[in-house]
Coordinates of C-alpha atoms in Angstrom, one line a residue:
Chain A
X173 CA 0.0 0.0 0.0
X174 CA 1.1 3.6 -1.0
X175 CA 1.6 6.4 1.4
X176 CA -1.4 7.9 -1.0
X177 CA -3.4 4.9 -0.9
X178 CA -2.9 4.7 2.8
X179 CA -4.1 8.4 3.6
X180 CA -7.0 7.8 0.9
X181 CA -7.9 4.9 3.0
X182 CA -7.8 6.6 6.4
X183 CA -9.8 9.6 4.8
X184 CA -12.7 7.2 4.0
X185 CA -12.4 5.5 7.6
X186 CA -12.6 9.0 9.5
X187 CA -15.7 9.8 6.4
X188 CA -17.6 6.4 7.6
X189 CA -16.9 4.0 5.5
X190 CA -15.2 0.9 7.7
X191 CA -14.6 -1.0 5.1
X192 CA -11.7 0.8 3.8
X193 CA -9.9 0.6 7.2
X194 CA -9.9 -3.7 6.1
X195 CA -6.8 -3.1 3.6
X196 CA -5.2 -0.8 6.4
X197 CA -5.8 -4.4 8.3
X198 CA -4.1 -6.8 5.7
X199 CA -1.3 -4.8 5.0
X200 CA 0.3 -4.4 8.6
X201 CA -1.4 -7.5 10.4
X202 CA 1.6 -9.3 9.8
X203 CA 3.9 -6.6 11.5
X204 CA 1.3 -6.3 14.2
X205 CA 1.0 -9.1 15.1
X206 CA 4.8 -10.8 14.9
X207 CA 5.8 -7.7 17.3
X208 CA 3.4 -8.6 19.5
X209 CA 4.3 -12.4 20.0
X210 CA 7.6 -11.8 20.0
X211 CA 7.1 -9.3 22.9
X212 CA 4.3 -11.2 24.2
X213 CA 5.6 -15.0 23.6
X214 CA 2.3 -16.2 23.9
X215 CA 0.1 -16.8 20.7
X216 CA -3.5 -16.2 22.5
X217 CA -1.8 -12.7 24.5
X218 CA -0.5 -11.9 20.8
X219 CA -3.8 -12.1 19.3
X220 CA -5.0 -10.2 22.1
X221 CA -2.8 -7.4 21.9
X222 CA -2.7 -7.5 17.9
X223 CA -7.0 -7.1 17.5
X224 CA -6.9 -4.4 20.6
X225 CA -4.1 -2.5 18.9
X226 CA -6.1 -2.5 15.3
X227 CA -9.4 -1.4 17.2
X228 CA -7.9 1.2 18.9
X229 CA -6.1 2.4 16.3
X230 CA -9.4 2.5 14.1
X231 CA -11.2 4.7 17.3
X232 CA -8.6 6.8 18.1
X233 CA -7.5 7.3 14.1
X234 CA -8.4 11.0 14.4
X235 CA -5.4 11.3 16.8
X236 CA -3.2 10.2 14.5
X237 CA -1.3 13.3 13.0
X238 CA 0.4 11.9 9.8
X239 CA 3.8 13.1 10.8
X240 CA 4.8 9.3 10.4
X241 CA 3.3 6.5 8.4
X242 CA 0.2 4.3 9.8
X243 CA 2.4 1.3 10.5
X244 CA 4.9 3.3 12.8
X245 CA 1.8 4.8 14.7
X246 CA 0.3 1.6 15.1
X247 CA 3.4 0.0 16.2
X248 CA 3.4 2.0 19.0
X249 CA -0.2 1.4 19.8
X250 CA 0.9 -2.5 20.3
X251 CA 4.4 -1.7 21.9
X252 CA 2.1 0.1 24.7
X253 CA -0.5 -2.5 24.7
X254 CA 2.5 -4.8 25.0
X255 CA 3.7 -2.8 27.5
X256 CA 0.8 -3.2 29.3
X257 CA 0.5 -6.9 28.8
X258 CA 3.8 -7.7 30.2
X259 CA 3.5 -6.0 33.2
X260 CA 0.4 -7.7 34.3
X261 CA 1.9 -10.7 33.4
X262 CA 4.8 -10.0 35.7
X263 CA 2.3 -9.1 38.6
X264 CA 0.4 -12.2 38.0
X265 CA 3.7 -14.2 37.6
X266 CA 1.8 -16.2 35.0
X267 CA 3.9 -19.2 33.2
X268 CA 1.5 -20.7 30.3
X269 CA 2.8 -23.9 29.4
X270 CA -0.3 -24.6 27.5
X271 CA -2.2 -22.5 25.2
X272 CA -5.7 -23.0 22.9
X273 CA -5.3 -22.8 18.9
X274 CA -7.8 -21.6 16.7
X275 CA -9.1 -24.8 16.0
X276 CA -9.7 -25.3 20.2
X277 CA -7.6 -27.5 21.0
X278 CA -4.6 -27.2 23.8
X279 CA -1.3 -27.3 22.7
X280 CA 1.8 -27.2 24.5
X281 CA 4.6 -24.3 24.1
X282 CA 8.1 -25.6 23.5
X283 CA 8.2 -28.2 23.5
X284 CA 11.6 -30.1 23.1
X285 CA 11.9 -32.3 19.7
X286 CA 13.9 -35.3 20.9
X287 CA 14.3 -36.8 17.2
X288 CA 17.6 -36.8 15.3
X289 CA 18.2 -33.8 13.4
X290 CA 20.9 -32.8 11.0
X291 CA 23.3 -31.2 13.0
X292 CA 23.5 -27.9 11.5
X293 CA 19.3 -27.8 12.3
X294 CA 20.5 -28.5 15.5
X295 CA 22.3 -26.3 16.4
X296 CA 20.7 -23.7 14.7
X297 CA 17.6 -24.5 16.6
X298 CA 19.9 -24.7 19.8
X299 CA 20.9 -21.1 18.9
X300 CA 17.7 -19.5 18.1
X301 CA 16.6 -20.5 21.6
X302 CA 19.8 -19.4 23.7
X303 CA 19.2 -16.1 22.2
X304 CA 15.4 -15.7 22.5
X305 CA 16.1 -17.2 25.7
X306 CA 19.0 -14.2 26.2
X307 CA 16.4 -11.2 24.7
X308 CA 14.0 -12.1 27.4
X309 CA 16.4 -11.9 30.1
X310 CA 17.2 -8.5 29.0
X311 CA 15.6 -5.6 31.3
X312 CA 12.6 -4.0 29.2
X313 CA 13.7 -0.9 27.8
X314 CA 16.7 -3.2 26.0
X315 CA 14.3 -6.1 25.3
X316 CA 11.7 -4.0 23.7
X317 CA 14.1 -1.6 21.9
X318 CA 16.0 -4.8 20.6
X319 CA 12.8 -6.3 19.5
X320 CA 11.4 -3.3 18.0
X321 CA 14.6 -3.1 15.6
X322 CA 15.2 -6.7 15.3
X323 CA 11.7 -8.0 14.8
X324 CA 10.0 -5.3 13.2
X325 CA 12.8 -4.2 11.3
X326 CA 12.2 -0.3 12.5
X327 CA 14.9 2.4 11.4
X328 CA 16.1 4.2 14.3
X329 CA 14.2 7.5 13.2
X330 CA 10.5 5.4 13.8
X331 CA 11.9 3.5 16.7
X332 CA 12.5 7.2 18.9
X333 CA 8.9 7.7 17.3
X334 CA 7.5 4.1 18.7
X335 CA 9.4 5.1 22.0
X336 CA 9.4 8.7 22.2
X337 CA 13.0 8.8 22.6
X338 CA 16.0 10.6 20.9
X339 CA 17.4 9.1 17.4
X340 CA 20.5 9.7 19.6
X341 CA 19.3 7.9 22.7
X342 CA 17.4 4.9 20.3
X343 CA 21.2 4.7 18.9
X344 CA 22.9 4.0 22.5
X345 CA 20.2 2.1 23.5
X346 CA 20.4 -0.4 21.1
X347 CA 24.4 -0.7 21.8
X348 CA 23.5 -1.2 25.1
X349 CA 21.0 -3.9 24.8
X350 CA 23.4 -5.7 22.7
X351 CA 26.4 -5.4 24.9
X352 CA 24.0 -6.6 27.6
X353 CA 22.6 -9.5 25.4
X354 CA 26.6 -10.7 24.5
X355 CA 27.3 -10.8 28.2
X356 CA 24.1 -12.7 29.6
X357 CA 25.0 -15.2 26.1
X358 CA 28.7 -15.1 27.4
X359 CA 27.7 -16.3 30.9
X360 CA 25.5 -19.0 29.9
X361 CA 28.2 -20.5 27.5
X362 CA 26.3 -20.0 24.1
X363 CA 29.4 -17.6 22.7
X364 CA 33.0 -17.6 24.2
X365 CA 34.9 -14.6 26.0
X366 CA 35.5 -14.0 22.2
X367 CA 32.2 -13.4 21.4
X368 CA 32.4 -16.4 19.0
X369 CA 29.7 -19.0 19.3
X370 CA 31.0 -21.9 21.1
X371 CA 30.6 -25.4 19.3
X372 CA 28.7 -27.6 21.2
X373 CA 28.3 -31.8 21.5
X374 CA 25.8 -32.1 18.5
X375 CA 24.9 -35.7 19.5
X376 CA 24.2 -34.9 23.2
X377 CA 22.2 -31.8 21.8
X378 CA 20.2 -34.0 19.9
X379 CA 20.1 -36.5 22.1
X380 CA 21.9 -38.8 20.3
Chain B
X138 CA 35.8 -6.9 24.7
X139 CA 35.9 -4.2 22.3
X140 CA 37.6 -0.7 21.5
X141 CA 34.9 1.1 23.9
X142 CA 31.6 2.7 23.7
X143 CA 32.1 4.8 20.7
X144 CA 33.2 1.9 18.8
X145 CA 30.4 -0.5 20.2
X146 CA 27.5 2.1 19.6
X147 CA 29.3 2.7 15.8
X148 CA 29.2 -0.9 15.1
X149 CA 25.5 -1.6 16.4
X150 CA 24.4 1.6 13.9
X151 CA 26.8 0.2 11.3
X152 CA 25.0 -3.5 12.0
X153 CA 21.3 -1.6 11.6
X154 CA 22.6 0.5 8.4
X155 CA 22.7 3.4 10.5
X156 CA 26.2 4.7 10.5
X157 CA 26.7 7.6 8.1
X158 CA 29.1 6.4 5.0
X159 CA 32.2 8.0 6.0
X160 CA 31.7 6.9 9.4
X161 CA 31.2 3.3 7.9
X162 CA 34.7 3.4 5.7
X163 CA 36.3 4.4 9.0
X164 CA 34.5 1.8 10.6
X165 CA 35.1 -0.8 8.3
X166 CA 39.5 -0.2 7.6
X167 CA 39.1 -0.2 11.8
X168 CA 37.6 -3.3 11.9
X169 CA 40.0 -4.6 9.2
X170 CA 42.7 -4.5 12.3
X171 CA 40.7 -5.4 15.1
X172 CA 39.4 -8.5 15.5
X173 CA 37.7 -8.1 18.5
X174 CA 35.3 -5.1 17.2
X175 CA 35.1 -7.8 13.5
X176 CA 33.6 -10.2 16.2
X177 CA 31.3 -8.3 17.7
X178 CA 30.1 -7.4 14.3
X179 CA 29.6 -10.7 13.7
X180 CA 28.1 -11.4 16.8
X181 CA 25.6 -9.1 16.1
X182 CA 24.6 -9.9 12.9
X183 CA 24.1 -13.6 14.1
X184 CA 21.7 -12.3 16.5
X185 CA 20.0 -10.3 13.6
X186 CA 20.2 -13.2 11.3
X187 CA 18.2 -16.0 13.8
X188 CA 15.9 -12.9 14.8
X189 CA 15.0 -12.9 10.9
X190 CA 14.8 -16.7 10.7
X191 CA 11.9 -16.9 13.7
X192 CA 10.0 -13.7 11.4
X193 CA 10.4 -15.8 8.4
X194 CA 8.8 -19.0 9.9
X195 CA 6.1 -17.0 11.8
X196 CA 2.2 -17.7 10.7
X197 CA -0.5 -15.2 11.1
X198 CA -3.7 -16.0 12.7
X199 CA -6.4 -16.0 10.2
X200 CA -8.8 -15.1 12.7
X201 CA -6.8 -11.9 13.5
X202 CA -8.5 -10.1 10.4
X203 CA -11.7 -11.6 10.7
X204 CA -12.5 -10.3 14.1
X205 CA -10.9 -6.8 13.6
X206 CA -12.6 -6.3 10.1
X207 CA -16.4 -8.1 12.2
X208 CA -15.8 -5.7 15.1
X209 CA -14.8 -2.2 13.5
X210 CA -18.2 -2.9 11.2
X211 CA -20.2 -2.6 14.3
X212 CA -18.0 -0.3 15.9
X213 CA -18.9 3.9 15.5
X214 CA -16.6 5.5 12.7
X215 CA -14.1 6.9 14.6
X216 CA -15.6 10.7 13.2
X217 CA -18.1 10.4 15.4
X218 CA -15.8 10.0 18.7
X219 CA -13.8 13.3 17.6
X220 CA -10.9 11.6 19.9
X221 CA -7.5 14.0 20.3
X222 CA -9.2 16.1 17.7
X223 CA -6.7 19.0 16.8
X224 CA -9.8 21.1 16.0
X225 CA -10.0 23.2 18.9
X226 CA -11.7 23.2 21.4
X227 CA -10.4 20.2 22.0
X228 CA -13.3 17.3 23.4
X229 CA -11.9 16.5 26.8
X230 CA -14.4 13.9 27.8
X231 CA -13.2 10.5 28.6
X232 CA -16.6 9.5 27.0
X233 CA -14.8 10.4 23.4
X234 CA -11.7 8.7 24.5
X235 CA -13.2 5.5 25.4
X236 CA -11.6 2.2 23.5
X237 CA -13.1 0.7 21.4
X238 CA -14.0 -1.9 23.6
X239 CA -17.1 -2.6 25.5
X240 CA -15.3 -1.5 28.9
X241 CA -17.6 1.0 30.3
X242 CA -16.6 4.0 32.6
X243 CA -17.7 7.2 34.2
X244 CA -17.4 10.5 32.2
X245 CA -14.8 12.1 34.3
X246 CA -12.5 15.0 33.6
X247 CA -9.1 15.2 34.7
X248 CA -9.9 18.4 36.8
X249 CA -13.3 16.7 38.4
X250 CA -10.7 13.5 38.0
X251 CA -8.9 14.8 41.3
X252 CA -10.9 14.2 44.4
X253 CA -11.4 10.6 42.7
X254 CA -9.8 7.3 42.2
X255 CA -6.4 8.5 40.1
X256 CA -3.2 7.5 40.8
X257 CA 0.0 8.0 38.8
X258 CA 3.4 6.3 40.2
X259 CA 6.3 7.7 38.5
X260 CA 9.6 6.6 39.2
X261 CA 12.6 8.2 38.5
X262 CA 15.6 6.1 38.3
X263 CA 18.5 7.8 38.7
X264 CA 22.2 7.0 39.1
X265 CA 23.3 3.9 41.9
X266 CA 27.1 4.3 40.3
X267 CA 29.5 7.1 40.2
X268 CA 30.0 6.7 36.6
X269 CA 33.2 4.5 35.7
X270 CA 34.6 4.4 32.0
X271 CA 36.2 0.9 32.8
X272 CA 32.8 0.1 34.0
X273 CA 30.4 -0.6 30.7
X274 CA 28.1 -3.0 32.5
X275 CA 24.8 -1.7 33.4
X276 CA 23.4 -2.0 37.0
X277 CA 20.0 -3.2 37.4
X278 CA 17.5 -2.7 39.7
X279 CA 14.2 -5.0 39.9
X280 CA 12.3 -7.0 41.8
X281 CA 8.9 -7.4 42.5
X282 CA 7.5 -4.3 45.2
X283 CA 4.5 -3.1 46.5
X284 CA 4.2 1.0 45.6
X285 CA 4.8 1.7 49.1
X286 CA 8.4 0.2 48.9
X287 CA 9.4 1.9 45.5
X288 CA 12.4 4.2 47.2
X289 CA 13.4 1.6 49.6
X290 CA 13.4 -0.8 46.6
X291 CA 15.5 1.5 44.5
X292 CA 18.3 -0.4 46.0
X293 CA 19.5 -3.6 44.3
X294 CA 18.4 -6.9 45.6
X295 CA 15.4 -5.1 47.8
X296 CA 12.1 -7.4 47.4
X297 CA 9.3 -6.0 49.2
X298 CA 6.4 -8.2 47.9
X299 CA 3.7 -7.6 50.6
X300 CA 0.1 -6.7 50.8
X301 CA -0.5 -4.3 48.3
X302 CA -3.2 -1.6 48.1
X303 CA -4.8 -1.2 44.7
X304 CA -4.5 1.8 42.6
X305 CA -6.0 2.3 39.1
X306 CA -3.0 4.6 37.6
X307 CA 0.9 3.7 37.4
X308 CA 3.4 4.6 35.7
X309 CA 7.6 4.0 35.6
X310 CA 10.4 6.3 34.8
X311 CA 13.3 4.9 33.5
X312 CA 15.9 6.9 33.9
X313 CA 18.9 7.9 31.2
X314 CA 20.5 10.2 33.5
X315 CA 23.5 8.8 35.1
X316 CA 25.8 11.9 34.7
X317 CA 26.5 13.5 38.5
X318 CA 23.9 15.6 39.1
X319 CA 24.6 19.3 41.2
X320 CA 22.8 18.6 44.8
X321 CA 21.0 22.0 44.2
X322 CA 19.8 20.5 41.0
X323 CA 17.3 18.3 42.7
X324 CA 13.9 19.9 42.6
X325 CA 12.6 20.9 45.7
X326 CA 10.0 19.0 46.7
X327 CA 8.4 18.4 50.4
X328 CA 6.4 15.9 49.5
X329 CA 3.3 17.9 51.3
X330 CA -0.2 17.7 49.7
X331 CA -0.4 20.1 46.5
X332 CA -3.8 19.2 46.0
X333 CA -6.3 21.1 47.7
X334 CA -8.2 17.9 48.2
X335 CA -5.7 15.8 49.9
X336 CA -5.1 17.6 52.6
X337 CA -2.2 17.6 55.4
X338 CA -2.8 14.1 56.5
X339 CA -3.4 12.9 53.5
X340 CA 0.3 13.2 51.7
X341 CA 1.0 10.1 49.3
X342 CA 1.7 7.4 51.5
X343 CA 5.9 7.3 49.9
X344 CA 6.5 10.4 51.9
X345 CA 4.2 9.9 54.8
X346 CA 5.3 5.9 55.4
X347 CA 3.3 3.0 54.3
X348 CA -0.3 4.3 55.7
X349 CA -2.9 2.6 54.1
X350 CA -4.6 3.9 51.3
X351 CA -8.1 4.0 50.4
X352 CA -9.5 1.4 47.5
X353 CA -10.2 4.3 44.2
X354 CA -13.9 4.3 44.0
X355 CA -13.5 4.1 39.8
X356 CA -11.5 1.7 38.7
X357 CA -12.1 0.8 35.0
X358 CA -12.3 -2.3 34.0
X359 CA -8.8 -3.2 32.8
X360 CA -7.2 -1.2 36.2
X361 CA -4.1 -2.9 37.1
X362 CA -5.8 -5.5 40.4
X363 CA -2.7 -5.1 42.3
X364 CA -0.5 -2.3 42.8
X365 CA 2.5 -4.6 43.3
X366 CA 4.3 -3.5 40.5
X367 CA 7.3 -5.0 38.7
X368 CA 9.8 -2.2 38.2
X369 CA 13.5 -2.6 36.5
X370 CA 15.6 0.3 35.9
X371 CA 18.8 0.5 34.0
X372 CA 20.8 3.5 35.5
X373 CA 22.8 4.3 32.0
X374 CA 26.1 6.2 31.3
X375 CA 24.7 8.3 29.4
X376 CA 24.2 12.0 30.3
X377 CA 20.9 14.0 30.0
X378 CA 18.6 15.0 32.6
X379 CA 16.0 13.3 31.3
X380 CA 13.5 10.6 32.1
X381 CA 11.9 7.7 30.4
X382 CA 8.5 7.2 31.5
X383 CA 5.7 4.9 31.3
X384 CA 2.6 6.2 32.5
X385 CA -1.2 4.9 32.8
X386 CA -3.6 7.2 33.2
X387 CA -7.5 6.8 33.1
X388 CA -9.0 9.6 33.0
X389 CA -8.3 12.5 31.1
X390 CA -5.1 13.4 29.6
X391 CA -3.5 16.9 29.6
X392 CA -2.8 18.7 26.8
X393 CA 1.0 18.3 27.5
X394 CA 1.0 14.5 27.1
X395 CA -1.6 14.7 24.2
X396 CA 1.4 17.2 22.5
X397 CA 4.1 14.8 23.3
X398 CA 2.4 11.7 22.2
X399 CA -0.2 10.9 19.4
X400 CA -0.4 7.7 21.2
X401 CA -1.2 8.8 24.6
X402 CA -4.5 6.7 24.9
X403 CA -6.2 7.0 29.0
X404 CA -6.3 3.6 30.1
X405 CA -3.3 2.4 28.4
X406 CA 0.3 2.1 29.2
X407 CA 2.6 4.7 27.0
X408 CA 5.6 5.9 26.9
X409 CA 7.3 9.3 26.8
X410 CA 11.0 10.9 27.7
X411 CA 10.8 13.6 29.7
X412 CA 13.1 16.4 31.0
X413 CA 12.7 17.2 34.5
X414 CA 10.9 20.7 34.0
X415 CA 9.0 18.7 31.9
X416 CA 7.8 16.4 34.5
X417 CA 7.1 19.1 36.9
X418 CA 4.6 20.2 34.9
X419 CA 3.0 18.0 34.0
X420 CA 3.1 16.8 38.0
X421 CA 1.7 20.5 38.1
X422 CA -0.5 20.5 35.9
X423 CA -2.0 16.8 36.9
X424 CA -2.4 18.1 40.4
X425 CA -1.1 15.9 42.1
X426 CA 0.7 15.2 45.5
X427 CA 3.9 14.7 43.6
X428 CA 7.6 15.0 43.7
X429 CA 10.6 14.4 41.4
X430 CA 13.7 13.0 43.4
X431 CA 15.8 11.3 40.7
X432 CA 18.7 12.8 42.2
X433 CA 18.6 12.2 46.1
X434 CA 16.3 8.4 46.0
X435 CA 17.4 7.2 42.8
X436 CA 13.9 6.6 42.7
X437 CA 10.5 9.3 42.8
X438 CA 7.2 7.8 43.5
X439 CA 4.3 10.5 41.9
X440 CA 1.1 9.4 43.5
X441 CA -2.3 11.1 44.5
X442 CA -4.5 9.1 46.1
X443 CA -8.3 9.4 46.2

């Protein structure tokens, strides 16, 4: 979608017409909605947060000022829902295990795959954990910063837009939260003192 | 590990395609000679690269559009809840703010909002650490507190869990300002009662001690249902007397945050950076029993309680 076709659409939203808020819908659902479960890691919270952040962002579209495009706006309407999400999570000190899919049946996050796998899928998988595992550990200005430029791909100029920040401060931020992330991936062994990433016992991994 | 901080922040910009282009050449013939700035490049493009490979595999929900595109057709068009509309006068009743959820709520303004249930809690981090250049690594504060204990719990390794009274606002500051701040620039602040309708016993309960506090008679439905709240503040080395805040309100929202933020939505979390004149006001114009003690507490608590 254009940045005309997007301001043609909004128009006819804030004129009446709901319908053309739909495309507005398809074309940043995707963005919407991996920020959220990446933030979230929790498929029903990331639903949640991604339908509450499209619904508020069609009532409240007459705040929007147009000084950024939709997606940006609207990326900040889930970071703060996310926000908001995660911090009653941490009150509640909720651990789901189990969650519902759309078809209504429980499935289990997670959960380990115990079958051979080429070794390179291995530890590639291995990796992808340690350092999802390693973002989450992160303190939430660095996780959500990290996430906002790493998942959604942001350029520092929207992320101080997302976070109301300086370009300056989104810069050192993000140096930060990498620094942090290399030491808590140094500590738990996934990369060496040299920042290189440490080979590990495929077989035992894999439980060969 | 590396060079220092002006390399490390150069290469994360140069890893993000950030870094200007003569900064990149200057970058890149550095790197050429130091391997231990190359590996951190390539550390963090490895954590770019399996960030990109989770995105890649990720399904959306097809019931995600279905129920926005089912609910926004029975929802009002958004021109007839003339929300933040820069038309002035500006509508100021929460009735024009309200989500578009069916959470209901009274019409309140933020100036009848006062004697009522609002609470905003906003802590100021400030500097634990007398800023070290050897020292990169940053110091962290958390745990899980009750509002009460937010100063004590500025401290590392404080947990004050405890019964916790319940308030329908909060908010957290984190703070970027670790640079040695001038005793005399800490804001005076007495803590006492600047709203009329507190009173002299009726201080916030951070400067008073941990007096109970009345239950807010309005609590919308999505209020936080316990003010324990899980705070964790990075005290930076970076200089600027300045504040990064999360605040919740529900009510009304000044003009000041509605300027600062097009996404300054009552009931919901945002976030805004704030200079420390800036929070004044807006602790002035909010009314409420307030103070900003980044400096002296390494944590403020901003509360007014019904």
């Amino acid at each position: 979608m254009t940045a005309a076709e997007e301001c043609s659409a909004i128009d006819r939203v804030l004129e009446g017409d709901a319908s053309a808020f739909e495309p507005l819908v398809l074309d940043n659902q995707e963005r919407v909605y991996r920020l959220a479960l990446r933030m979230t890691r929790d498929p029903d919270d990331a639903l949640d947060v991604s339908q509450e952040a499209f619904l508020r962002a069609y009532s409240h579209l007459r705040a929007f000022k147009r000084e950024s495009q939709f997606s940006v706006w609207l990326y900040r309407i889930t970071y703060n829902i996310c926000t908001d999400v995660l911090r009653k999570r941490a009150r509640e000190n909720r651990i789901d295990v189990v969650y519902t899919d759309e078809y209504g049946e429980e499935c289990e996050l997670d959960i380990p795959d115990v079958r051979p796998l080429p070794e390179d899928v291995v530890l590639r998988r291995e990796l992808h954990d340690a350092v999802s595992a390693g973002i989450d550990k992160l303190p939430p200005m660095h996780r959500e910063i990290l996430l906002l430029r790493e998942v959604s791909g942001m350029c520092y100029a929207d992320i101080a837009r997302v976070m109301c920040v300086g370009e300056g401060t989104v810069k050192s931020r993000l140096s930060r939260a990498r620094q942090a992330l290399a030491r808590i991936l140094t500590v738990d062994g996934t990369i060496g003192a040299d920042l290189r990433l440490n080979k590990k016992d495929v077989g035992e991994v894999s439980g060969q | 590990m590396t060079c220092g901080m002006q390399y490390q922040e150069r290469i994360s910009a140069y890893i993000d395609g950030e870094l200007p282009g003569d900064e990149s050449k200057e970058l890149e013939a550095h790197m050429r000679g130091c391997p231990s700035c190359a590996a951190l490049l390539d550390f963090y493009r490895l954590v770019s690269e399996t960030e990109s490979e989770t995105r890649a595999a990720l399904k959306i929900p097809e019931q995600l559009f279905k129920t926005v595109s089912e609910r926004v057709s029975s929802m009002p068009a958004p021109a007839a809840a003339p929300v933040f509309s820069p038309a002035p006068p500006r509508a100021r009743g929460i009735t024009a703010r309200r989500p578009a959820s069916s959470r209901t709520r009274r019409k309140i303004g933020i100036r009848r909002l006062l004697p009522v249930a609002c609470v905003i809690i906003l802590l100021f981090a400030s500097r634990l650490i007398r800023e070290n250049p050897d020292n990169m690594a940053p110091k962290y504060v958390s745990g899980s507190m009750s509002s009460y204990d937010l100063r004590r719990a500025a401290s590392p390794s404080v947990e004050a869990p405890g019964a916790a009274p319940e308030f329908d606002v909060s908010g957290e500051l984190y703070s970027d300002d670790a640079e040695e701040l001038a005793p005399n620039a800490a804001p005076s602040s007495d803590g006492a009662a600047k709203d009329p309708h507190l009173g002299a016993g009726s201080e916030s309960s951070f400067t008073s001690g941990a007096a109970p506090m009345p239950a807010p008679e309005d609590i919308p439905e999505y209020a936080p249902e316990s003010a324990a709240v899980e705070t964790e503040a990075e005290l930076e080395p970076e200089g600027a007397d300045t504040a990064y805040a999360v605040i919740r309100i529900y009510g009304e929202l000044p003009d000041m945050l509605l300027d600062k933020s097009e996404t300054a939505f009552d009931g919901v979390a945002f976030s805004i950076e704030v200079t420390r004149a800036e929070a004044d006001a807006l602790i002035g114009e909010l009314g409420f029993d307030a103070e900003f003690t980044g400096v002296e507490s390494d944590i403020a608590l901003v509360i007014h309680t019904p």
